[in-house]
Coordinates of C-alpha atoms (C1' of nucleotides) in Angstrom, one line a residue:
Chain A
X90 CA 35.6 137.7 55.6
X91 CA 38.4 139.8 57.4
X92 CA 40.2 142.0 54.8
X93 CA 43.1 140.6 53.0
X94 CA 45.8 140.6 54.9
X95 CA 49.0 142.2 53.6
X96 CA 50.6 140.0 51.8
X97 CA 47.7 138.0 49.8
X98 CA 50.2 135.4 48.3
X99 CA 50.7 133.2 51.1
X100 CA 48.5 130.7 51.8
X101 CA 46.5 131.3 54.6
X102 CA 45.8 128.7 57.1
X103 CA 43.1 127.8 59.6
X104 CA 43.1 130.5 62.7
X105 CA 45.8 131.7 63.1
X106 CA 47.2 132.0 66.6
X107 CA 49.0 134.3 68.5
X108 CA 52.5 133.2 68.1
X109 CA 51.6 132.7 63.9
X110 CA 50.3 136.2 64.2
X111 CA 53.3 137.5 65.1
X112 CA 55.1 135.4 62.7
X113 CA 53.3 136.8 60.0
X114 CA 54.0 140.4 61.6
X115 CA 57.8 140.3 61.6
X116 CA 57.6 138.3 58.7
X117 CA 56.1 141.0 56.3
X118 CA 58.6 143.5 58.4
X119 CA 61.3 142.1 57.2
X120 CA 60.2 141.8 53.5
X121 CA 58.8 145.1 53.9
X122 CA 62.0 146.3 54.5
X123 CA 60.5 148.1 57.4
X124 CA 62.8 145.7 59.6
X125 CA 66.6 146.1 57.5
X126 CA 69.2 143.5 57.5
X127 CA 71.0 143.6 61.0
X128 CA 68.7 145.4 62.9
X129 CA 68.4 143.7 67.0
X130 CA 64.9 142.7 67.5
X131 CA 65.0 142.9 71.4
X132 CA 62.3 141.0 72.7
X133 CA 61.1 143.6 75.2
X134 CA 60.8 145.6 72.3
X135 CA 58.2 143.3 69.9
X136 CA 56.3 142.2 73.4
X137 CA 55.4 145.9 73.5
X138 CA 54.9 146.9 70.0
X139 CA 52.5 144.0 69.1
X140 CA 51.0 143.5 72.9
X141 CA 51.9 140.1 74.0
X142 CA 54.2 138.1 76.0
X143 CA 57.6 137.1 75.5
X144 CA 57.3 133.4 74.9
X145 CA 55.0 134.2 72.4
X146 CA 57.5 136.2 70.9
X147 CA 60.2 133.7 71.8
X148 CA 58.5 131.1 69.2
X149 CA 57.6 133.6 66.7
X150 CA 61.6 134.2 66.8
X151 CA 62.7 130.5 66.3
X152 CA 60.5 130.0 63.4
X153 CA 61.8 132.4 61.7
X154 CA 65.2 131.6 62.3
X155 CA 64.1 128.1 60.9
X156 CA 63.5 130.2 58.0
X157 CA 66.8 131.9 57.5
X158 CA 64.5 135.4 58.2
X159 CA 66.3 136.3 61.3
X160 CA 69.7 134.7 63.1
X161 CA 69.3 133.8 66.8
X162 CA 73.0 134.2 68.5
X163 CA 72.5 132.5 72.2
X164 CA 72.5 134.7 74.7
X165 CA 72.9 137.4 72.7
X166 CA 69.6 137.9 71.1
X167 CA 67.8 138.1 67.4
X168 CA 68.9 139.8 64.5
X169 CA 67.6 140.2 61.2
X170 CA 69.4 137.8 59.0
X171 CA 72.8 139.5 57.4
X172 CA 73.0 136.9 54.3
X173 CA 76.1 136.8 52.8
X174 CA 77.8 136.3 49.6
X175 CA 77.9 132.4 49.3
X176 CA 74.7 132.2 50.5
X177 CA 73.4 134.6 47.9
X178 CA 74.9 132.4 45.0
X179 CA 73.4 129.6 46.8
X180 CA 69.9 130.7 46.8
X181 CA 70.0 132.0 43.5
X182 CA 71.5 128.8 42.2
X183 CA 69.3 127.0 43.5
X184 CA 66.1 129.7 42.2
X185 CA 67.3 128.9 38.6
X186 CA 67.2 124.8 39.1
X187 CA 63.8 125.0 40.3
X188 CA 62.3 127.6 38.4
X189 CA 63.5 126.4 35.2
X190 CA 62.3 122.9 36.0
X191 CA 58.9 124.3 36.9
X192 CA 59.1 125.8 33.9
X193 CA 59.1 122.2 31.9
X194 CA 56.1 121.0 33.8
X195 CA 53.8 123.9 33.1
X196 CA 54.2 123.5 29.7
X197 CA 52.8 119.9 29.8
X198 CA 49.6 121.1 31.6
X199 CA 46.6 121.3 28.7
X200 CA 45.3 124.4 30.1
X201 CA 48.2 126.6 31.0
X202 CA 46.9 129.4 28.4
X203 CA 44.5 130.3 30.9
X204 CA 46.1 129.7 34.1
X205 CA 48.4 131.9 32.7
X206 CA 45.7 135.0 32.4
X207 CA 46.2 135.6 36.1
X208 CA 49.9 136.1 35.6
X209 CA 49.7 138.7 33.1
X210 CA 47.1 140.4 35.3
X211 CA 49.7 140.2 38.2
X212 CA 52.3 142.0 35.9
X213 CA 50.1 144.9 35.0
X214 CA 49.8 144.9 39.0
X215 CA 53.8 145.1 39.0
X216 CA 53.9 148.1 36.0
X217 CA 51.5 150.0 38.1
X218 CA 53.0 149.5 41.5
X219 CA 56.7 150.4 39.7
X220 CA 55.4 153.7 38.3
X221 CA 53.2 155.1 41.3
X222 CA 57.1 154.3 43.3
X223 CA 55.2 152.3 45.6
X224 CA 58.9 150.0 45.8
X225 CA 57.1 148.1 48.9
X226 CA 54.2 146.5 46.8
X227 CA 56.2 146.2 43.9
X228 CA 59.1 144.0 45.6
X229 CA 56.0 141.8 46.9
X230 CA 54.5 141.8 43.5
X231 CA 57.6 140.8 42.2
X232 CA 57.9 137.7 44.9
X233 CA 54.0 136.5 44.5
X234 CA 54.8 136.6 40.1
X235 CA 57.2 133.9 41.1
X236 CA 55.5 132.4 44.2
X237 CA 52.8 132.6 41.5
X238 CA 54.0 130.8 39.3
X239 CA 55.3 127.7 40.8
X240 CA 51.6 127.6 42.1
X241 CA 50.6 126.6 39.1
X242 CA 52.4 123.5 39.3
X243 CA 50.0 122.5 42.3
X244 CA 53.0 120.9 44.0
X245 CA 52.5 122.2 48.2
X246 CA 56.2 121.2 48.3
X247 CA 57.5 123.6 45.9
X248 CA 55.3 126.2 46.2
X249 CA 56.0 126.3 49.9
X250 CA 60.1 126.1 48.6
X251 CA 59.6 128.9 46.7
X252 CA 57.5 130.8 49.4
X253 CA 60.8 130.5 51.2
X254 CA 63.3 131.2 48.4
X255 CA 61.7 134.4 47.6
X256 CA 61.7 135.7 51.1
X257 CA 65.2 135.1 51.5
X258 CA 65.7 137.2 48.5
X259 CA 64.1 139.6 49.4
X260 CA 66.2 140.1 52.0
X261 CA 69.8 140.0 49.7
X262 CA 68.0 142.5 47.8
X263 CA 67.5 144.2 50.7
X264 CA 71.1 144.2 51.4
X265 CA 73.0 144.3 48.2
X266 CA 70.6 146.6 45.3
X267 CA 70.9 149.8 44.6
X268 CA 68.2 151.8 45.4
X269 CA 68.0 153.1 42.4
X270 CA 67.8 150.4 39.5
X271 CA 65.3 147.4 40.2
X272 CA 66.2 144.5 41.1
X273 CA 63.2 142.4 39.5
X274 CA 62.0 143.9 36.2
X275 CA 58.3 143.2 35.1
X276 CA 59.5 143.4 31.6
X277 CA 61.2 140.0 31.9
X278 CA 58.4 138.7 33.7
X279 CA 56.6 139.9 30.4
X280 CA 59.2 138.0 28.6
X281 CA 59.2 134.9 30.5
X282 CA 55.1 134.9 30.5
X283 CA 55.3 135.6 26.1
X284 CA 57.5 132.4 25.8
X285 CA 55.2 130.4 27.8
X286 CA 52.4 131.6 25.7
X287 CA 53.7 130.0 22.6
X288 CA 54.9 126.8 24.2
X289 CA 58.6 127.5 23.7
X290 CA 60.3 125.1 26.1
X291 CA 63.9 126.7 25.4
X292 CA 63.0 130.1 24.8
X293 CA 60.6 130.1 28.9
X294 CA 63.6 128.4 30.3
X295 CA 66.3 130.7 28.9
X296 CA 64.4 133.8 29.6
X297 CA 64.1 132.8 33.5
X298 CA 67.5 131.8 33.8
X299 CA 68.4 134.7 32.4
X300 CA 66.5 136.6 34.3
X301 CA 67.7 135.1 37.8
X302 CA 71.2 135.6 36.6
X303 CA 70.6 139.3 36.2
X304 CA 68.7 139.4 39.4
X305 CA 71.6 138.0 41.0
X306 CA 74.3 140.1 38.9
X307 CA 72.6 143.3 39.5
X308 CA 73.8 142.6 43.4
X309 CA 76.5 144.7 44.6
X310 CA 78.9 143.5 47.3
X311 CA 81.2 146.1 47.5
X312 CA 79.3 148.9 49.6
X313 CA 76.7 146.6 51.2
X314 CA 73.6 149.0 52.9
X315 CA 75.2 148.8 55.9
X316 CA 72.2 148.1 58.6
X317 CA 71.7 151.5 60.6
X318 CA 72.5 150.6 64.2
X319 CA 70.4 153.1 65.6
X320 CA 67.4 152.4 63.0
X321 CA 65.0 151.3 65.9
X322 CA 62.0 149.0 64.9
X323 CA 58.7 150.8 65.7
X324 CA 55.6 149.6 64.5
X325 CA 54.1 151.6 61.5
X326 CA 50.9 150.5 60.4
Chain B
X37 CA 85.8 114.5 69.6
X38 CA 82.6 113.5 70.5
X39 CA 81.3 109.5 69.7
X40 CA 79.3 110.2 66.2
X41 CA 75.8 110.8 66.8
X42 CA 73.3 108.5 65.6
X43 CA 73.0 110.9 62.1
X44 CA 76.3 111.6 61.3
X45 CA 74.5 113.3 57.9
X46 CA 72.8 116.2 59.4
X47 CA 74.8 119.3 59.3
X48 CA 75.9 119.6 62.7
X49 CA 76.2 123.2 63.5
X50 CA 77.4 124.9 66.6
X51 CA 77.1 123.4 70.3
X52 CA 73.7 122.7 70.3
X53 CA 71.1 124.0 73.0
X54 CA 68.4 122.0 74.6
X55 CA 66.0 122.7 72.0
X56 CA 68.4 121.4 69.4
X57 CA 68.9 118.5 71.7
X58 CA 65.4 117.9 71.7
X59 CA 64.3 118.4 67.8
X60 CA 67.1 116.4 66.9
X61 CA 66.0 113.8 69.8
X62 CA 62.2 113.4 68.2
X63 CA 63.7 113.8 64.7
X64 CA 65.8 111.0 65.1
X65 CA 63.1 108.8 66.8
X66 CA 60.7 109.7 63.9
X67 CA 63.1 108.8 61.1
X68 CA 64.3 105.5 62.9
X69 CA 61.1 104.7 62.9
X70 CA 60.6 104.4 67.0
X71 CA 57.8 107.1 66.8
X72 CA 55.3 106.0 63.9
X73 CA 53.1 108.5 62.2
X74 CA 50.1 109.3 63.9
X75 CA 51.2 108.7 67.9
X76 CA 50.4 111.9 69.6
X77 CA 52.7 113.5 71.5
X78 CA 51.7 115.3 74.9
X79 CA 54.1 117.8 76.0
X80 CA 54.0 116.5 79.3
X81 CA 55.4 113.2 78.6
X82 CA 58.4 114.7 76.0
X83 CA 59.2 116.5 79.0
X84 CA 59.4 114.0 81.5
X85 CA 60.9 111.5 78.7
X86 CA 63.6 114.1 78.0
X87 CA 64.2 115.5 81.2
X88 CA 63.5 119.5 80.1
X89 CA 60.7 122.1 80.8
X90 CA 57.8 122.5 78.7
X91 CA 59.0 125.6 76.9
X92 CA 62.1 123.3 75.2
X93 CA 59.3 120.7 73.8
X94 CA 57.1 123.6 72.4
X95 CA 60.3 125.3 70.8
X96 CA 61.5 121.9 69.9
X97 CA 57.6 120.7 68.3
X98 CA 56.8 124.0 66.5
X99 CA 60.5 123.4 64.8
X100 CA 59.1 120.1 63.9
X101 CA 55.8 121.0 62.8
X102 CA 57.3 123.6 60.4
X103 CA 59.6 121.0 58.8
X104 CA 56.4 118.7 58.6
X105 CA 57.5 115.9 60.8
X106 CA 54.8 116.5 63.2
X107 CA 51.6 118.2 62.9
X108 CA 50.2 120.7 65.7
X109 CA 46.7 121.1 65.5
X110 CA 45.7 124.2 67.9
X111 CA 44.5 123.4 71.6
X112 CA 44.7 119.4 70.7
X113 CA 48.5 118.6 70.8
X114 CA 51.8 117.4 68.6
X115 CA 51.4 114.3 65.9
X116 CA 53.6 112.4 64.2
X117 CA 52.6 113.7 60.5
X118 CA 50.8 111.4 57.9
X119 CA 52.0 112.4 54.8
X120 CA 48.4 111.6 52.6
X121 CA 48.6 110.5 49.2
X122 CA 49.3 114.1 47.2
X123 CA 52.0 114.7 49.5
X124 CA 53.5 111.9 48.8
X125 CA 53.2 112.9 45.3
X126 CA 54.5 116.3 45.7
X127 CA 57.4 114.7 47.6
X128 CA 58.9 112.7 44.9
X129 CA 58.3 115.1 41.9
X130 CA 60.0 117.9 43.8
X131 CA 62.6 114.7 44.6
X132 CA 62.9 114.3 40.7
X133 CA 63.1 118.0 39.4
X134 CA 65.5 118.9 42.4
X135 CA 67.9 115.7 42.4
X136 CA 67.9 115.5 38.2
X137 CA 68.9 119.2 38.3
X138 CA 71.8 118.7 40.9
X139 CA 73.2 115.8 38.8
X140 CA 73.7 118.1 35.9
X141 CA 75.5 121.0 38.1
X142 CA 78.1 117.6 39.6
X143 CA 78.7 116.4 36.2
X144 CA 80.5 119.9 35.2
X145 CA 82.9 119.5 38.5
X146 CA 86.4 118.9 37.2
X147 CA 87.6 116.1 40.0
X148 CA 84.2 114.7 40.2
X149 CA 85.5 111.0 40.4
X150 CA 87.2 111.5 43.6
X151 CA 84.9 113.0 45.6
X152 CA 82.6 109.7 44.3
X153 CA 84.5 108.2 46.6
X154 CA 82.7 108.4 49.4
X155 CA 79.8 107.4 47.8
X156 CA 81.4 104.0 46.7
X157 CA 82.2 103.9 50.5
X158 CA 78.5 104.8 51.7
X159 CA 76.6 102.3 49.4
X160 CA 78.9 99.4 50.1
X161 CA 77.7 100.5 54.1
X162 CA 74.1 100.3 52.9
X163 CA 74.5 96.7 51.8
X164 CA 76.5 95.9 54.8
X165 CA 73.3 97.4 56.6
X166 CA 70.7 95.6 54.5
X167 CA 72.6 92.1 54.7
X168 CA 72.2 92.2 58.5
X169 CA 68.6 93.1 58.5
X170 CA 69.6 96.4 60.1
X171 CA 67.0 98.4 58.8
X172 CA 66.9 101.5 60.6
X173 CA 70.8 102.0 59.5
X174 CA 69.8 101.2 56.5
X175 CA 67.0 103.8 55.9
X176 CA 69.6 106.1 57.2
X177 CA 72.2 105.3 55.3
X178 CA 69.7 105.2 52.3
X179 CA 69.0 109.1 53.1
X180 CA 72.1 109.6 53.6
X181 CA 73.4 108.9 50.2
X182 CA 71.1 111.5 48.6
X183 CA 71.8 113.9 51.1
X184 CA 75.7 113.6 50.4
X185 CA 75.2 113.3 46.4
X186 CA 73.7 116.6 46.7
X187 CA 76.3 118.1 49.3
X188 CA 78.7 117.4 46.8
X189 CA 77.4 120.6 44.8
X190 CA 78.3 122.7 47.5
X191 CA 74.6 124.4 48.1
X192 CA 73.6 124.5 51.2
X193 CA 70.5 125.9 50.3
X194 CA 70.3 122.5 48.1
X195 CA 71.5 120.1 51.4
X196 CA 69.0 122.0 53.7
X197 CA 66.4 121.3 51.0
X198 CA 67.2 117.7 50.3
X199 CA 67.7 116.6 54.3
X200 CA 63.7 118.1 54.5
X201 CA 62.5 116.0 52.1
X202 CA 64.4 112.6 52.6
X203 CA 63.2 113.6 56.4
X204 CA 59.8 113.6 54.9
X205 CA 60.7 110.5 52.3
X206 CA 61.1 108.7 55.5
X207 CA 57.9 109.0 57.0
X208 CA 56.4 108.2 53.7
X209 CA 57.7 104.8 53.8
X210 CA 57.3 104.2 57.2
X211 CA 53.3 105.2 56.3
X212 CA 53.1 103.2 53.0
X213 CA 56.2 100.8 52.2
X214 CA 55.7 97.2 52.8
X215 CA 57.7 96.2 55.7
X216 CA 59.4 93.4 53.1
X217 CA 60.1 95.0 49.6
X218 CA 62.9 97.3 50.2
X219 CA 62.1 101.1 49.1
X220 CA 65.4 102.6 47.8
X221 CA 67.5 99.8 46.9
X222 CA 71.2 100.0 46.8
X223 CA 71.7 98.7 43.5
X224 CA 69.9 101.6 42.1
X225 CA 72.0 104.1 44.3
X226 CA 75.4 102.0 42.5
X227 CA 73.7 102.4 38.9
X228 CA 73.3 106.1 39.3
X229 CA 77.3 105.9 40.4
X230 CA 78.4 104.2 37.4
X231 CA 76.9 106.5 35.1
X232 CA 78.3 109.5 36.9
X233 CA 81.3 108.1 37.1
X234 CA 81.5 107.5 33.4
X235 CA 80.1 111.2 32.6
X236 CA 76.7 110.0 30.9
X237 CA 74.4 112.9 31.6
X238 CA 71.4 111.1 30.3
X239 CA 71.9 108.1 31.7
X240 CA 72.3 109.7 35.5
X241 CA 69.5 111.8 35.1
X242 CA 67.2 108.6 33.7
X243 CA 69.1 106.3 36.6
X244 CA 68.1 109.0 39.2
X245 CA 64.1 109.9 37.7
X246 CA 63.9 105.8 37.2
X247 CA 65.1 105.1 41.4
X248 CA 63.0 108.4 42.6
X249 CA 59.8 106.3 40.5
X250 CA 60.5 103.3 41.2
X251 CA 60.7 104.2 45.2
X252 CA 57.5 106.0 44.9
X253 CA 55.6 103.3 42.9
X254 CA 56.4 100.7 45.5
X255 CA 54.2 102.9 47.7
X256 CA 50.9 101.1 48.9
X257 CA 48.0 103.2 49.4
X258 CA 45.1 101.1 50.0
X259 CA 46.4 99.6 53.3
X260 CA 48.2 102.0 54.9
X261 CA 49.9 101.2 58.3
X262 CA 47.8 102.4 60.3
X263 CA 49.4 103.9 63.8
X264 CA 48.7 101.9 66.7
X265 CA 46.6 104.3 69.0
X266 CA 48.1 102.4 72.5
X267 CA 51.8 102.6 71.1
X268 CA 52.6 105.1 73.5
X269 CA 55.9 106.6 73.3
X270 CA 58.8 106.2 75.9
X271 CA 62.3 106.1 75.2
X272 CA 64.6 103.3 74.3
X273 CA 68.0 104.2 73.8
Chain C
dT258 C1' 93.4 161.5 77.5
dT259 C1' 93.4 156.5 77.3
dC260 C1' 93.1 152.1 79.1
dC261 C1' 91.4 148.7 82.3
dA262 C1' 88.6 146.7 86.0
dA263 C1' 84.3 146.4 88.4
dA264 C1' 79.8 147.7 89.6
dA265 C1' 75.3 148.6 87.5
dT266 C1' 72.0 148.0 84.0
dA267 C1' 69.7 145.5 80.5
dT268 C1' 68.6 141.4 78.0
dT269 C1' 68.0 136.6 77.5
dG270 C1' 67.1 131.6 79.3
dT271 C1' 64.3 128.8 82.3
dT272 C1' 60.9 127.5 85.4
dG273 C1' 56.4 127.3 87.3
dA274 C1' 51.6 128.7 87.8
dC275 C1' 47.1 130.0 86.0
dA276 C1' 43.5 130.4 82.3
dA277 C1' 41.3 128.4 78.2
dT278 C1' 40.2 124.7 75.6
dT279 C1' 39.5 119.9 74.7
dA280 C1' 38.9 114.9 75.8
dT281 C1' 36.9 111.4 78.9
dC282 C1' 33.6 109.3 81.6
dG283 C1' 29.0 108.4 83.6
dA284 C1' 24.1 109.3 84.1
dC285 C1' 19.9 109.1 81.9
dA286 C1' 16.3 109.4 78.3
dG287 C1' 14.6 107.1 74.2
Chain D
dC188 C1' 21.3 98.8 73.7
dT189 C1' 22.3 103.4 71.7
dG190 C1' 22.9 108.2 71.7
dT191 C1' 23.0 112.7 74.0
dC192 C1' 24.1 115.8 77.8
dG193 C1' 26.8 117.4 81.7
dA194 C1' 30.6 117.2 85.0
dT195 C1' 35.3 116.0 85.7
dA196 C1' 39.9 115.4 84.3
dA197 C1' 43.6 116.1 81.3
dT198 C1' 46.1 119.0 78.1
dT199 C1' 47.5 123.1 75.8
dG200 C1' 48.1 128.5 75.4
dT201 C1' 49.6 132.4 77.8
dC202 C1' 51.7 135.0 81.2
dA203 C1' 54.7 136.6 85.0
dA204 C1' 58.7 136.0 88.0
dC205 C1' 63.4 134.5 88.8
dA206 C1' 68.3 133.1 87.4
dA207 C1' 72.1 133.4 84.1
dT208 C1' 74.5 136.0 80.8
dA209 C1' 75.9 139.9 78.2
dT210 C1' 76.3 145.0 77.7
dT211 C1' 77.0 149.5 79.4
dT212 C1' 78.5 152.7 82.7
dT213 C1' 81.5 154.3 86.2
dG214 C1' 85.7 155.1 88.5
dG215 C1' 90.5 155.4 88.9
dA216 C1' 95.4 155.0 87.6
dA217 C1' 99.1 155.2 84.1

DNA sequence: TTCCAAAATATTGTTGACAATTATCGACAG
DNA sequence: CTGTCGATAATTGTCAACAATATTTTGGAA
């Protein structure tokens, strides 16, 4: 078995190929936050750093801006995706319908006390990752506790939604959070996790919504990180 | 302006390219019905069929693959999807949380009744549709209603999400509806109206859970229509 | 110096060709 | 007649070259 791959909360596939390769490269770039919001991702560029062609790179691109990851302007060339304010009320919005809906069907599965035990494992992950300032595993922590979550369910369709959901927040947060003060605490993941313990319907759905809303409210418009125009990509493994 | 195309409730974005031309192309044909799950599509005869290089169909297949309309199995080619039973399952409970939750966010919009409207206008088009036996409109216009009830929230995080899954809605039913008993009736689509109309939350959230159900119930597993392996594509417009 | 136009450069869009893999068909042994 | 093996054909994955478009630089005049 090849060693786990970066980001161990996507579901992995059959072989993957060179164009998903790629994919998966940029991908965890941009969620990284090795790739920042704006940045030109000339296709000369990737086709060197990674060592293949540029259709290869070509499809890698227009998956992801099926995704929302990166914006494809014709003739002008990819960017990483710039999301803006509506759209950051819009995925949030739409986090706390599903999430909070989730939320009612886990608590109708028999067993959820122990499905749950990987969860709380997951948030020890995020407390550790938080105080060693190791920000890039903690925002992916943060992501897979959700991703995580929804798993549970055992619905493909929204886990794969959610998949997608979180990656596009990733990149707002990218954008719009202060360094300093985290976006995604692992205390209301705590929170969320206790009231699903005790089968609290009201009190699990409360906590999440509340905790998207801070999410999103911790955003700041005003000074946006503005993307650094001459922050080339370079590839640092 | 341009003769509306045959979906006048996709989103239409920006001039489209030839790759756009060509998703929305197969799309369509998939939807309508023309291409049933299951027929392979070689690249070579897209191409010839759409009169574009192979790069465009590759573009235009991996777009489709991602949005599960076709599967692309690796060195063996582009299929129509078959959505297998879970799927389908997964489908209509995302269908259920996702469309129940929407309702709620609509019913707090002050001038709710007039932007109803349209949807009096587009279910009295439906039964227009179904009284002439015109069932490909019909299946459109059957999407299209959910697609536009969810519009009306103004997500378009939502819209993307719902036109995915009535895409994928549509294949289910061309897999596993009887070609008589209709899959998403009007009246259903007029019953979750009313109660909108007269503000009953729990009434439009059982009217819309009850018409998601009822659709998916009417599904037949056991003999599936199975794709005919010498329906070759070509194109009929 | 500043502004504007035009050449020069760089980047993207498209096409075709070649390599790698898979599917098909026929021969032949059991 | 059935099943397996091998060669041929068809199809996909990848790459490199060319055309079209955008960006930058250069040069000159107000």
């Amino acid at each position: 078995m090849a060693a786990p791959p970066a980001s161990s909360w996507r579901d992995e596939g059959q072989p993957p190929g060179e164009v998903d390769r790629l994919y998966l490269e940029i991908f965890d770039a941009v969620i990284d936050q090795r790739l920042r919001p704006g940045v030109k991702l000339t296709e000369a560029v990737l086709c060197d750093a990674f060592a293949c062609s540029r259709s290869t790179v070509r499809a890698a691109l227009a998956q992801l801006q099926h995704d929302k990851i990166v914006e494809l302007q014709p003739n002008r060339g990819a960017f990483v995706a710039q999301p803006d304010i509506k759209e950051t009320r819009d995925v949030f919005e739409a986090r706390r319908m599903v999430e909070a809906a989730i939320l009612d069907k886990l608590l109708s599965l028999p067993d959820l006390p122990d499905r749950l035990q990987q969860l709380w494992q997951m948030v020890r992950q995020e407390r550790a990752a938080f105080e060693r300032q190791d920000r890039v595993s903690w925002i992916r922590l943060s992501n897979a506790f959700h991703v995580q979550l929804v798993r549970l369910a055992e619905n493909e369709v929204l886990t794969e939604l959610m998949n997608s959901l979180c990656s596009r927040t990733s990149l707002i947060i990218a954008l719009y959070d202060k360094p300093g003060c985290s976006a995604c605490s692992f205390d209301e993941h705590e929170q969320i996790l206790q009231q699903l313990s005790r089968g609290d319907r009201q009190g699990a759905q409360h906590a999440m919504r509340q905790h998207l809303q801070d999410c999103e409210e911790r955003m700041h418009f005003a000074d946006r990180n503005v993307p650094d125009p001459w922050t080339m990509f370079h590839r640092q493994l």
